[in-house]
Short mmCIF file of C-alpha atoms in Angstrom, two decimals:
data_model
loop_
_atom_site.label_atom_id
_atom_site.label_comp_id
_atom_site.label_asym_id
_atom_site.label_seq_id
_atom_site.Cartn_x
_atom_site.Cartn_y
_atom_site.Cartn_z
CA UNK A 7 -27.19 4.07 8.76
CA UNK A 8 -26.63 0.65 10.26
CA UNK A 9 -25.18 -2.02 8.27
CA UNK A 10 -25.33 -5.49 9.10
CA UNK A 11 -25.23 -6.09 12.75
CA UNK A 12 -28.16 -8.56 13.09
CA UNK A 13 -27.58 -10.49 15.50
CA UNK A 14 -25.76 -7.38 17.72
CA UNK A 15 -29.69 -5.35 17.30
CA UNK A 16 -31.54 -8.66 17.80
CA UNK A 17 -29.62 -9.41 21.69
CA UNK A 18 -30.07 -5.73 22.03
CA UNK A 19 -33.47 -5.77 21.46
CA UNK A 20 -33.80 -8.81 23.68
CA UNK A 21 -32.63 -7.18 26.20
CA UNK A 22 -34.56 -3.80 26.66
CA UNK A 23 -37.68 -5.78 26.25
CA UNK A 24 -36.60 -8.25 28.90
CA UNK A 25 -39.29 -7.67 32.57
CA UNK A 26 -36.18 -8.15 34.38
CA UNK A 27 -33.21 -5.79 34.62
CA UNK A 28 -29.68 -6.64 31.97
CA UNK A 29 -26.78 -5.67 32.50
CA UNK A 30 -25.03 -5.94 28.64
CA UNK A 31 -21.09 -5.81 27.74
CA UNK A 32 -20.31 -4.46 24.19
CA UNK A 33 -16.27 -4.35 23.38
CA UNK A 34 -14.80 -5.10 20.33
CA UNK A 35 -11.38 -3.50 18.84
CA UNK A 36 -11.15 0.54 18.72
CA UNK A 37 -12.95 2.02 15.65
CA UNK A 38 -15.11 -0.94 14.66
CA UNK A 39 -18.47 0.66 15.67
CA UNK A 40 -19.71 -0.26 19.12
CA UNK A 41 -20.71 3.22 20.16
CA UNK A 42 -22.23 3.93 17.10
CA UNK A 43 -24.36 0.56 17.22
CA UNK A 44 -25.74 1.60 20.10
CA UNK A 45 -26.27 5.09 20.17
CA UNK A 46 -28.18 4.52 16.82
CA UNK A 47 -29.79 1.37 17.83
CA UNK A 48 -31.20 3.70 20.99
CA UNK A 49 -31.91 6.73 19.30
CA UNK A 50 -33.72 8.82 21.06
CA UNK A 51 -34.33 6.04 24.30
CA UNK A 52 -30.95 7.00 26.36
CA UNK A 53 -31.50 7.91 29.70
CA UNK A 54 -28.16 8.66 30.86
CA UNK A 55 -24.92 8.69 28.35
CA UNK A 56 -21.34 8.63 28.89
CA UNK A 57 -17.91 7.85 28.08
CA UNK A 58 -14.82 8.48 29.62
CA UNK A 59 -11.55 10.13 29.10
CA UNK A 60 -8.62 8.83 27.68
CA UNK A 61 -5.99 9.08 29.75
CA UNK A 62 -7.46 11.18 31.95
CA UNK A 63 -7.74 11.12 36.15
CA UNK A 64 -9.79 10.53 38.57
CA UNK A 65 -10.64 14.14 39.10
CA UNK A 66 -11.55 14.55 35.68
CA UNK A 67 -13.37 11.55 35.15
CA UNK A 68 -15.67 12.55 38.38
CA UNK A 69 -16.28 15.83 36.92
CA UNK A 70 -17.56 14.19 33.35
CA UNK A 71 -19.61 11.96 35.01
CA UNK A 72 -21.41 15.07 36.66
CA UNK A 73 -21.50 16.99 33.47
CA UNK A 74 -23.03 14.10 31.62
CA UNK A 75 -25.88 13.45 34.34
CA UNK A 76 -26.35 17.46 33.92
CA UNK A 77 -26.49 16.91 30.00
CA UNK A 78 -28.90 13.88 31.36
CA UNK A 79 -31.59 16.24 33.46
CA UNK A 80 -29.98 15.78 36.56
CA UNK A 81 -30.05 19.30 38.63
CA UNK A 82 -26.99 19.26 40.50
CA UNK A 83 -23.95 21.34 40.48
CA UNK A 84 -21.87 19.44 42.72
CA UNK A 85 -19.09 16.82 41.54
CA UNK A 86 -19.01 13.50 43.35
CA UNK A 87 -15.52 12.68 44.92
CA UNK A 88 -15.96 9.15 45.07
CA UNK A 89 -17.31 7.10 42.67
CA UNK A 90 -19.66 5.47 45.15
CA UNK A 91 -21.11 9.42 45.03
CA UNK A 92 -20.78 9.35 41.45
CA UNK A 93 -23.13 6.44 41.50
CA UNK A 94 -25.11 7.38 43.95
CA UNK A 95 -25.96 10.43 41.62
CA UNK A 96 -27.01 8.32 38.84
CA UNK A 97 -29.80 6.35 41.20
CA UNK A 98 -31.23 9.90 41.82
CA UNK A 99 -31.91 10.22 38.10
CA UNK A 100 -33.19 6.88 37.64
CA UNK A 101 -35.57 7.62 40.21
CA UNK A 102 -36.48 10.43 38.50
CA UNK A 103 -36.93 9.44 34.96
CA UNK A 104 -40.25 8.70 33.57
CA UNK A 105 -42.00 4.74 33.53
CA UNK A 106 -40.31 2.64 31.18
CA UNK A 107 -36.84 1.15 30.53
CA UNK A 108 -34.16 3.45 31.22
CA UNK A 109 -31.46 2.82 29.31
CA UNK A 110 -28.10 3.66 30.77
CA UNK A 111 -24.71 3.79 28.29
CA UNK A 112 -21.33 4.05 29.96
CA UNK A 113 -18.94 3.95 26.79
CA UNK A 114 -14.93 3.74 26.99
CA UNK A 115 -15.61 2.13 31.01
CA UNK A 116 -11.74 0.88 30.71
CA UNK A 117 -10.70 4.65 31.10
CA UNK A 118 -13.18 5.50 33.73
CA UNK A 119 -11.55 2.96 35.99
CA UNK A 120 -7.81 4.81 36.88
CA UNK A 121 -5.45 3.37 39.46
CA UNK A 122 -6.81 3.20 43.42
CA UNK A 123 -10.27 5.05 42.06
CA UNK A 124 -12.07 1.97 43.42
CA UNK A 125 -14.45 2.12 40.17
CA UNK A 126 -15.11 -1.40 40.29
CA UNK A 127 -16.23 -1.76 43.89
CA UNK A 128 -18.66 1.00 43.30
CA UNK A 129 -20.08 -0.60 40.04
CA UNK A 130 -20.24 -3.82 41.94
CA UNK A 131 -22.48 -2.04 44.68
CA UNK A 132 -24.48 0.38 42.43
CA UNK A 133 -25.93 -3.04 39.92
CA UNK A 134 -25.90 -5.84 43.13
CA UNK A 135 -27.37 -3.58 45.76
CA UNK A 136 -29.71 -1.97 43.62
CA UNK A 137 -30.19 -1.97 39.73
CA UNK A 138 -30.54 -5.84 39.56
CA UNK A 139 -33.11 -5.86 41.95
CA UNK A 140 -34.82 -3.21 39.98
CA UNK A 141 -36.86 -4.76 36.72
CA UNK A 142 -36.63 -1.22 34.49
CA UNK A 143 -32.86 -0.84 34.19
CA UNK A 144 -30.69 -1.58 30.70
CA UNK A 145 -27.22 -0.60 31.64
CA UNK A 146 -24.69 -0.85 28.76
CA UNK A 147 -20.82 -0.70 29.02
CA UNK A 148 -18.43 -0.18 26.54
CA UNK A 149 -15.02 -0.63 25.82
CA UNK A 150 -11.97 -1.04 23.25
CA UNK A 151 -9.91 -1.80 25.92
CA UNK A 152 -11.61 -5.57 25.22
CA UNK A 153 -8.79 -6.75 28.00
CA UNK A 154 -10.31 -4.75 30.65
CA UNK A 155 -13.75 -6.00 29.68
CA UNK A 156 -12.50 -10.09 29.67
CA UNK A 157 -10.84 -9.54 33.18
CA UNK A 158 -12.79 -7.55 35.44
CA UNK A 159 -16.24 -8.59 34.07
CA UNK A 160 -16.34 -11.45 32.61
CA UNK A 161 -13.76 -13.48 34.44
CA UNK A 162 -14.45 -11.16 37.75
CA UNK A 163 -14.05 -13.59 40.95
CA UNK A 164 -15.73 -10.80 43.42
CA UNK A 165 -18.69 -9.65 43.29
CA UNK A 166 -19.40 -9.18 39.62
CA UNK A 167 -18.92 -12.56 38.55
CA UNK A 168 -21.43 -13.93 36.24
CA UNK A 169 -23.34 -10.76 36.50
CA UNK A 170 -23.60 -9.82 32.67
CA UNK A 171 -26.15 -11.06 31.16
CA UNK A 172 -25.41 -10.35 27.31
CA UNK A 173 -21.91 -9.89 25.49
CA UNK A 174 -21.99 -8.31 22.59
CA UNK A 175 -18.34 -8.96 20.47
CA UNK A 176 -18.61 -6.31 18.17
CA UNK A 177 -16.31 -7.58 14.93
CA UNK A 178 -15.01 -6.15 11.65
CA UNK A 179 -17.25 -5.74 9.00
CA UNK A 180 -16.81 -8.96 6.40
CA UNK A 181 -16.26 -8.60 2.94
CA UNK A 182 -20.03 -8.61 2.41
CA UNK A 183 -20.77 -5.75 4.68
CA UNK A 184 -18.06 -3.75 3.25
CA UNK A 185 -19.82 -4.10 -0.23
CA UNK A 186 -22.86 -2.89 1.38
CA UNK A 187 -21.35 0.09 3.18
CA UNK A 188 -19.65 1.69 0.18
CA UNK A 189 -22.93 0.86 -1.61
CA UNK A 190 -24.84 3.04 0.42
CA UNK A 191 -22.11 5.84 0.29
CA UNK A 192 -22.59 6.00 -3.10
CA UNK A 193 -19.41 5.05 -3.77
CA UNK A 194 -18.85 2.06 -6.51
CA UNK A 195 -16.22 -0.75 -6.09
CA UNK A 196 -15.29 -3.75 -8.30
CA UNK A 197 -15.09 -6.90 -5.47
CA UNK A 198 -11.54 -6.85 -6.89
CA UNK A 199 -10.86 -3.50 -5.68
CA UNK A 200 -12.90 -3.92 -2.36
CA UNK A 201 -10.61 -6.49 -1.40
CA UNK A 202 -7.89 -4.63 -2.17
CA UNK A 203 -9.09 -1.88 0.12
CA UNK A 204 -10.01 -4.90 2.53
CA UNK A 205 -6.45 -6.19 2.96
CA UNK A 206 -5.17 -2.62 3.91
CA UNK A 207 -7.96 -1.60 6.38
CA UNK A 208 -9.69 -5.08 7.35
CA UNK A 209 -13.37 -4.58 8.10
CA UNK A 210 -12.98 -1.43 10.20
CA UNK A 211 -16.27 0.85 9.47
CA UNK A 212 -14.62 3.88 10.64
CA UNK A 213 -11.35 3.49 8.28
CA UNK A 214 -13.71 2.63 5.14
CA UNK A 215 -16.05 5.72 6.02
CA UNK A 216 -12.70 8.48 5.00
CA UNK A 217 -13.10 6.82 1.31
CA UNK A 218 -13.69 9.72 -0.82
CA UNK A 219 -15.88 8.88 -3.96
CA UNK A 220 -14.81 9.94 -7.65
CA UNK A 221 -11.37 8.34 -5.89
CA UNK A 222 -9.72 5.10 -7.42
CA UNK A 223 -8.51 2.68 -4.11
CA UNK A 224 -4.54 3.57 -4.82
CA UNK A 225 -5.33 7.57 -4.62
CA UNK A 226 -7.57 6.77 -1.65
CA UNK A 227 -4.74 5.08 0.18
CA UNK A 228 -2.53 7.67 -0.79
CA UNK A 229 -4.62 10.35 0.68
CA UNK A 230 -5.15 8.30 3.93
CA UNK A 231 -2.14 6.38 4.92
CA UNK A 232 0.92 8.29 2.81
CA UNK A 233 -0.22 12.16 2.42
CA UNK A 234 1.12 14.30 5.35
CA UNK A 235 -2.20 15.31 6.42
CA UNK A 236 -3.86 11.90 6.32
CA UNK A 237 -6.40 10.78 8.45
CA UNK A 238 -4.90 7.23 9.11
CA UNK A 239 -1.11 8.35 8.59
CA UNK A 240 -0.60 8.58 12.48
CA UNK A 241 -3.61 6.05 13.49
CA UNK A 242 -0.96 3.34 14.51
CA UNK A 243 0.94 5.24 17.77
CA UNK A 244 -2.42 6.52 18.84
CA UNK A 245 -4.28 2.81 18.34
CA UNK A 246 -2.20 1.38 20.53
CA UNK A 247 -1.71 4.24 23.30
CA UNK A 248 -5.28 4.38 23.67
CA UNK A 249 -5.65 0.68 25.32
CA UNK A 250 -2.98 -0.32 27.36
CA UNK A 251 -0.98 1.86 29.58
CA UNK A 252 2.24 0.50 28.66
CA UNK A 253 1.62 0.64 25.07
CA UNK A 254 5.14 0.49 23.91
CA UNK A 255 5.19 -3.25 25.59
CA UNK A 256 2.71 -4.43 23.25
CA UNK A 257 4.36 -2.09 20.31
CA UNK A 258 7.05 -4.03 20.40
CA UNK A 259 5.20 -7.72 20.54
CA UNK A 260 3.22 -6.42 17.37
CA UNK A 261 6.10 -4.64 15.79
CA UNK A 262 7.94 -8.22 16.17
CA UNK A 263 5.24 -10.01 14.63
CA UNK A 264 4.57 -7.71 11.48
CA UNK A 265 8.02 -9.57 10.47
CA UNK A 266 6.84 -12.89 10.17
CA UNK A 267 4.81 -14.22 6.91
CA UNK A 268 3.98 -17.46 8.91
CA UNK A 269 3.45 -16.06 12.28
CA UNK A 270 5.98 -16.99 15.80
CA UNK A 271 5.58 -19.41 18.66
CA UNK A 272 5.81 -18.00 22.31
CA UNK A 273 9.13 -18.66 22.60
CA UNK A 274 9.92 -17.11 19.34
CA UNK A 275 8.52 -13.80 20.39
CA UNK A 276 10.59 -13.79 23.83
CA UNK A 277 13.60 -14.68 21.87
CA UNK A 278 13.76 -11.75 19.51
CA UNK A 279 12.64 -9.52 21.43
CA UNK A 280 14.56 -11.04 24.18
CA UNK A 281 12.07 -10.91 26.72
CA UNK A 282 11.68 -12.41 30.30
CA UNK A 283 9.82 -15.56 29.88
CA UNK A 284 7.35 -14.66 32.19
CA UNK A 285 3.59 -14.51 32.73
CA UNK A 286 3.93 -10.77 31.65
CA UNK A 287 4.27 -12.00 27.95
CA UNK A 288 1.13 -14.16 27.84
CA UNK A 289 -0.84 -11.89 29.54
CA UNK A 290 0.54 -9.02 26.85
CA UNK A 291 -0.91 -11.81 24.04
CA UNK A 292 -3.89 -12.78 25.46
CA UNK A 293 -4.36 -8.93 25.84
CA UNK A 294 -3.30 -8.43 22.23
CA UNK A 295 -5.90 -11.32 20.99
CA UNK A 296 -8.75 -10.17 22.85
CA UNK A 297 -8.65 -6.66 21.06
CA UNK A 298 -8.70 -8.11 17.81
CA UNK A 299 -5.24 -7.34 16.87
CA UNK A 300 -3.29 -11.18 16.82
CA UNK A 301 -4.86 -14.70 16.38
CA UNK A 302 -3.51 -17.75 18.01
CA UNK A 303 -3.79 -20.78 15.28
CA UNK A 304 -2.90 -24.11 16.45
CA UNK A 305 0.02 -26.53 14.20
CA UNK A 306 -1.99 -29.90 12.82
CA UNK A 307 -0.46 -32.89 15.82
CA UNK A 308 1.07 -30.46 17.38
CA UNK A 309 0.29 -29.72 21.04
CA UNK A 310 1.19 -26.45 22.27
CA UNK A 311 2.93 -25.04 19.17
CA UNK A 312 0.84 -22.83 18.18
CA UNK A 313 1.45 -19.85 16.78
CA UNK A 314 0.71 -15.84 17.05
CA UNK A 315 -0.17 -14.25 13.89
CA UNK A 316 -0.69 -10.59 13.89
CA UNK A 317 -4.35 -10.15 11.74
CA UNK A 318 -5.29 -6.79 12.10
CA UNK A 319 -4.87 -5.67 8.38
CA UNK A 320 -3.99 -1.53 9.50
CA UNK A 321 -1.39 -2.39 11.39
CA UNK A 322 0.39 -4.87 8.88
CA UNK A 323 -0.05 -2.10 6.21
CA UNK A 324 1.95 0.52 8.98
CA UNK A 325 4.50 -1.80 9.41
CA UNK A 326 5.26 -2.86 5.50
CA UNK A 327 4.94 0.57 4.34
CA UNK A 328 3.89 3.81 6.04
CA UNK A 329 6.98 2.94 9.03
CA UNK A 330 9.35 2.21 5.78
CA UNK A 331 8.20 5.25 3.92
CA UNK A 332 11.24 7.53 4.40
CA UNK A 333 11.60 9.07 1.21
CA UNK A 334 7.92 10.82 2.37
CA UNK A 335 6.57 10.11 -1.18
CA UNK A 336 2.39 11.07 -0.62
CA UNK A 337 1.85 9.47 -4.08
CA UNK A 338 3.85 5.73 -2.79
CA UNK A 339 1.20 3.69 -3.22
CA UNK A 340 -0.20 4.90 -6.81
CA UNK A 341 3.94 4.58 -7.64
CA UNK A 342 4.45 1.15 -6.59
CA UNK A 343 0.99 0.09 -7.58
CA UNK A 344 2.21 -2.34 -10.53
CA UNK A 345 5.72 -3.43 -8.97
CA UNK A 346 7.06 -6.91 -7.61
CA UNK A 347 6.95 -5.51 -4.28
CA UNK A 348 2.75 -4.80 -4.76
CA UNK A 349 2.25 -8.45 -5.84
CA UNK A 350 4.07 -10.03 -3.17
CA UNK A 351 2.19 -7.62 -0.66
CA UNK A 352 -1.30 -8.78 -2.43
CA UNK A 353 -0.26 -12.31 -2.07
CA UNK A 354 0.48 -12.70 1.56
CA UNK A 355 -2.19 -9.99 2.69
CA UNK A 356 -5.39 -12.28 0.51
CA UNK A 357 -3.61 -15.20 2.85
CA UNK A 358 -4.94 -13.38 5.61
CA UNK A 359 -8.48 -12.04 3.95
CA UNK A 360 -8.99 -15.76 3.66
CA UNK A 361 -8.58 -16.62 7.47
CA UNK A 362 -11.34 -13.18 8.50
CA UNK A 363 -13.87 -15.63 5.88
CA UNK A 364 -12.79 -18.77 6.85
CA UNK A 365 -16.79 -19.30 7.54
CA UNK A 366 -17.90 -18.02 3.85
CA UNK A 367 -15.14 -20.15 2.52
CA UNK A 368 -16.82 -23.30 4.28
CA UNK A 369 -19.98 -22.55 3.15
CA UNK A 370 -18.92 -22.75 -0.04
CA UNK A 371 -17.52 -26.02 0.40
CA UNK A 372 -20.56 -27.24 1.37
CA UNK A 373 -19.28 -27.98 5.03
CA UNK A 374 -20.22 -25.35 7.32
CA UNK A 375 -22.72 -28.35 9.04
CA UNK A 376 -19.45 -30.69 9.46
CA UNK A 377 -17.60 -30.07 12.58
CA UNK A 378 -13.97 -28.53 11.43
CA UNK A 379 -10.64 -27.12 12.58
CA UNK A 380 -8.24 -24.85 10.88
CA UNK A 381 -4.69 -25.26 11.28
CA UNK A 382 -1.85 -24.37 10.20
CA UNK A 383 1.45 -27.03 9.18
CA UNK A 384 4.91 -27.19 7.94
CA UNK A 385 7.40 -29.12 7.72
CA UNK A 386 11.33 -28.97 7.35
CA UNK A 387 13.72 -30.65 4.68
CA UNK A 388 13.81 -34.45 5.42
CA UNK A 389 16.55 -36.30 5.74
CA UNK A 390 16.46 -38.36 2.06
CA UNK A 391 16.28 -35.22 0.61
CA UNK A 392 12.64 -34.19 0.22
CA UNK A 393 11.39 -30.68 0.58
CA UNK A 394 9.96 -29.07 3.17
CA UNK A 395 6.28 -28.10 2.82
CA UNK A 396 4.41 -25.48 4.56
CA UNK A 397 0.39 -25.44 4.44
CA UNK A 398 -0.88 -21.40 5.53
CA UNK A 399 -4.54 -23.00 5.80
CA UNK A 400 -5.74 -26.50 6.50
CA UNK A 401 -9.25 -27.24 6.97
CA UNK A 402 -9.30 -30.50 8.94
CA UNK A 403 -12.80 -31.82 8.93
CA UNK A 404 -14.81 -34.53 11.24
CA UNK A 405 -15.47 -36.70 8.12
CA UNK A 406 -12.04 -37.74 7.60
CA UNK A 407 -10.92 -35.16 5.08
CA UNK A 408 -9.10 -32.16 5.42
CA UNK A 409 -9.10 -29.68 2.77
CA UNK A 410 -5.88 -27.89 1.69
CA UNK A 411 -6.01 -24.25 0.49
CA UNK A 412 -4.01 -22.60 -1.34
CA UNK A 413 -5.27 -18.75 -1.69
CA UNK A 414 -4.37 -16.64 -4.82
CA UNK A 415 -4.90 -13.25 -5.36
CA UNK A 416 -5.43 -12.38 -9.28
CA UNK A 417 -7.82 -10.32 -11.27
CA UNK A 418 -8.09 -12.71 -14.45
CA UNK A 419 -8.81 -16.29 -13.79
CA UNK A 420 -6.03 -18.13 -11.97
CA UNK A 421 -3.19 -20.54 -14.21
CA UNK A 422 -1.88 -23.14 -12.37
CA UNK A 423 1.75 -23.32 -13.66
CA UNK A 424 4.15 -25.62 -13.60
CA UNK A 425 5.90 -24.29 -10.22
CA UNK A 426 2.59 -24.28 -8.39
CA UNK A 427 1.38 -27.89 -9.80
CA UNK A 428 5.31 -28.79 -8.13
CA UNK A 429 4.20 -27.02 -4.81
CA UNK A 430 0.96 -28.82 -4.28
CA UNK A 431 2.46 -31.99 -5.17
CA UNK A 432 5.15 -31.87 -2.41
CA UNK A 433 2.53 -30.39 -0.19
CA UNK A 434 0.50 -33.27 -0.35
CA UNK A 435 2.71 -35.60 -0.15
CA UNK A 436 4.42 -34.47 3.06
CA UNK A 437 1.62 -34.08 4.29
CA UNK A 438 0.24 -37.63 3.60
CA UNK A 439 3.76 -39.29 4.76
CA UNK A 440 3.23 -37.16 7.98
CA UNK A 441 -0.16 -38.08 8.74
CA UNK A 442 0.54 -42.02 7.78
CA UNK A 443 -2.17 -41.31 4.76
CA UNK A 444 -4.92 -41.52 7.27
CA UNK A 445 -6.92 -38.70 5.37
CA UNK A 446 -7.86 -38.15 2.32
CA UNK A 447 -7.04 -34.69 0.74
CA UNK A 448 -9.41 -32.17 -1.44
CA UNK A 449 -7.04 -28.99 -2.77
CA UNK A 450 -8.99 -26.21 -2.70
CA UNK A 451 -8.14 -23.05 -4.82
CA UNK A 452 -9.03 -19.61 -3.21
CA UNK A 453 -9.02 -16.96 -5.88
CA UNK A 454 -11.10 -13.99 -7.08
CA UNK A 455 -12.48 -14.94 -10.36
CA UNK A 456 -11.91 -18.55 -10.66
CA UNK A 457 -9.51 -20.91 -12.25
CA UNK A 458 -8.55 -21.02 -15.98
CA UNK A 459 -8.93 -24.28 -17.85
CA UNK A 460 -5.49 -23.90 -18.53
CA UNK A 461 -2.36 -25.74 -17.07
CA UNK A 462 -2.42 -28.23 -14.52
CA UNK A 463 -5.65 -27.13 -13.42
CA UNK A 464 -6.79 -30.62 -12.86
CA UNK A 465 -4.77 -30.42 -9.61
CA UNK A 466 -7.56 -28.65 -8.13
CA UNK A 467 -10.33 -30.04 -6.78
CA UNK A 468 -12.39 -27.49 -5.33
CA UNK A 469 -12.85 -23.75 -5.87
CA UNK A 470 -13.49 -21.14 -4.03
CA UNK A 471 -14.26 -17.17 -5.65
CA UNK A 472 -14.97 -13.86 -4.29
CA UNK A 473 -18.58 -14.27 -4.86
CA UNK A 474 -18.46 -16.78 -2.64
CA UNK A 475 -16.59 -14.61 -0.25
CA UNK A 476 -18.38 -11.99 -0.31
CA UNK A 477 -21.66 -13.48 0.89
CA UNK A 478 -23.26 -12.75 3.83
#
């Protein structure tokens, strides 16, 4: 059952068609469905399958290899010791294989190459000295490891450089494809409640496929993230030890960052964590943002301060409550479900449900053909007196406008009170005096079900809903 994924099965189909031989990257954060895209989207059409072990050596990485091209048709009982043999092994059962495109799918490939295996060098050899020249081969590779897939194939400098032909970046579901997964599952959401569910697992298909139907979202949550036996109770530890191999490195970055409701410069990071300002920490971030787990956001007229914002719902969700949990209370979440502490969580976590549909959110606005950026901004106390202002999403647009947002999570129709009307206000204005009132400013309201003609709702110029979120 494949959901969405449109453009991944159109570049896919592209390319098996193609006269000429493709060599296709798929990668994309652990759990969000890359081997199951393509092991459905080929049903039937693999030639030779694999993926290797996590963790696991060179030895036993050589012998799974050999068992696969067994599984494959291969008749062989030896194991290669190199992987120039191991390659060498596959060309036999290309050979072999009847006329047509023969689809090869080497999943996990970050595992497969272990320290001083040469892996590389032989999968440099194996597509320039013979596969490319070939016009029937579709070889696939796979990864979560997305950092392994951005350095030593995409920005390779020896001999695979600029030898994929097709990258597929396998992302979350959206809001929309959520809706139609559960949908399918038989299982039936309010868009209230998906969202809900959406801020605690993002768009992950694999999380959203342990809902159990006849369950309310609070007792599903319960049973996955806060019962003793549950299926995502432990995910965090092994997410992380499952991509880099000093996983506690990047544990820490991530741990640091699940602190901050406004995110944390470079410098901020290496401060309290007290780091060695080194290349080591951007490489860890750039690492970090190419598997899906932090965004970088750039401040408004501010060069070089951007700032790191850990976006990957699950892990937000560990950090606030499963790692806090030490009372060991399976029923926490159905407990706490009506408290302050719940509405402040809802709050900041629609903040960040807003950023993963920044593009639904434009659409709605009716400017997804105007040429935008989205920033962040604050500003401290001045020094006559005037409050400081922060902005958590600022749509700065190429016809001289820029659209604040303020996002609000509610289940009735949204009241602009008194404190908020006070908020935008200063908002505005600092951010007018700051930008010498060179743009003009549209507030936009991003809410579930609207804004009540109540209040100072005149404040508002724009709104955006969850059925606007929600499409595709």
């Amino acid at each position: 059952m494949l959901i969405g994924r449109e453009k991944e099965q159109k570049t896919l189909r592209q390319a098996f068609e193609s006269d000429e031989s493709q060599f296709v990257a798929v990668y994309g954060r652990r759990r969000v469905g890359k081997t199951y895209l393509v092991r459905q989207f080929f049903k039937g059409k693999l030639t030779f399958a694999h993926s290797g072990q996590a963790k696991g050596s060179m030895a036993e990485q050589l012998y799974g290899w050999a068992a696969s091209l067994r599984d494959a048709g291969l008749k062989t009982e030896s194991t290669p010791k190199t992987w120039l043999e191991a390659f060498d092994l596959l060309k036999d059962l290309i050979r072999r294989s009847p006329d047509g495109k023969k689809v090869i799918f080497i999943d996990e490939m970050p595992w497969l190459d272990t320290p001083r295996s040469n892996f590389t060098n032989a999968l440099e050899f194996f597509w320039n000295n013979w596969a490319s020249a070939r016009e029937d081969v579709l070889l696939i590779v796979c990864g979560s490891a997305t950092s392994w897939i951005v350095n030593k194939l995409f920005k390779n400098h020896g001999g695979l450089h600029n030898r994929v032909t097709h990258r597929i970046l396998v992302e979350p579901f959206t809001l929309h494809e959520c809706e139609l997964y559960v949908e399918k599952r038989g299982i039936r959401l309010s868009r209230y409640d998906i969202i809900e569910a959406y801020m605690v697992m993002g768009g992950i298909p694999y999380y959203w496929s342990l809902l159990e139907r006849g369950k309310s979202v609070a007792q599903n949550i319960d049973g996955l993230f806060f019962s003793k036996t549950g299926a995502l109770r432990y995910e965090f530890q092994e997410l992380y030890n499952s991509l880099f191999k000093n996983p506690d490195y990047y544990i820490n970055i991530v741990l640091t960052l699940g602190t901050s409701k406004s995110g944390m410069s470079r410098d901020e990071i290496i401060n309290a964590r007290h780091l060695p300002s080194s290349g080591t920490v951007s490489a860890a971030l750039d690492d970090l943002e190419h598997c899906g787990f932090i965004s970088k956001t750039p401040s408004f007229n501010l060069k070089n301060r951007a700032k790191y914002c850990l976006t990957d719902n699950y892990s937000l969700f560990y950090i606030k409550y499963i790692q806090s949990n030490t009372n060991n209370d399976e029923h926490f979440w159905t407990h706490n479900y009506k408290s302050s502490q719940h509405a402040a969580w809802t709050g900041l976590a629609f903040e960040r449900v807003c950023f993963q549909h920044v593009a639904q959110i434009k659409t709605a606005l009716g400017i997804s053909g105007i040429q935008t950026s989205v920033y962040t901004w604050q500003t401290s106390k001045s020094a006559d007196g005037s409050r400081g202002a922060q902005i958590d999403m600022l749509i700065d647009r190429a016809d001289n406008m820029v659209n604040i947002c303020e996002m609000k999570f509610s289940k009735s129709p949204y009241t602009i009170s008194n404190d908020d009307s006070a908020a935008i206000a200063n908002k505005v204005d600092r951010f007018s005096e700051a930008t010498a009132f060179s743009k003009s400013i549209n507030v936009t309201l991003v809410t579930v079900n609207g804004i009540a003609e109540a209040g100072h709702w005149n404040d508002i110029h724009s709104v955006v809903t969850a059925e606007d979120l929600f499409r595709g």
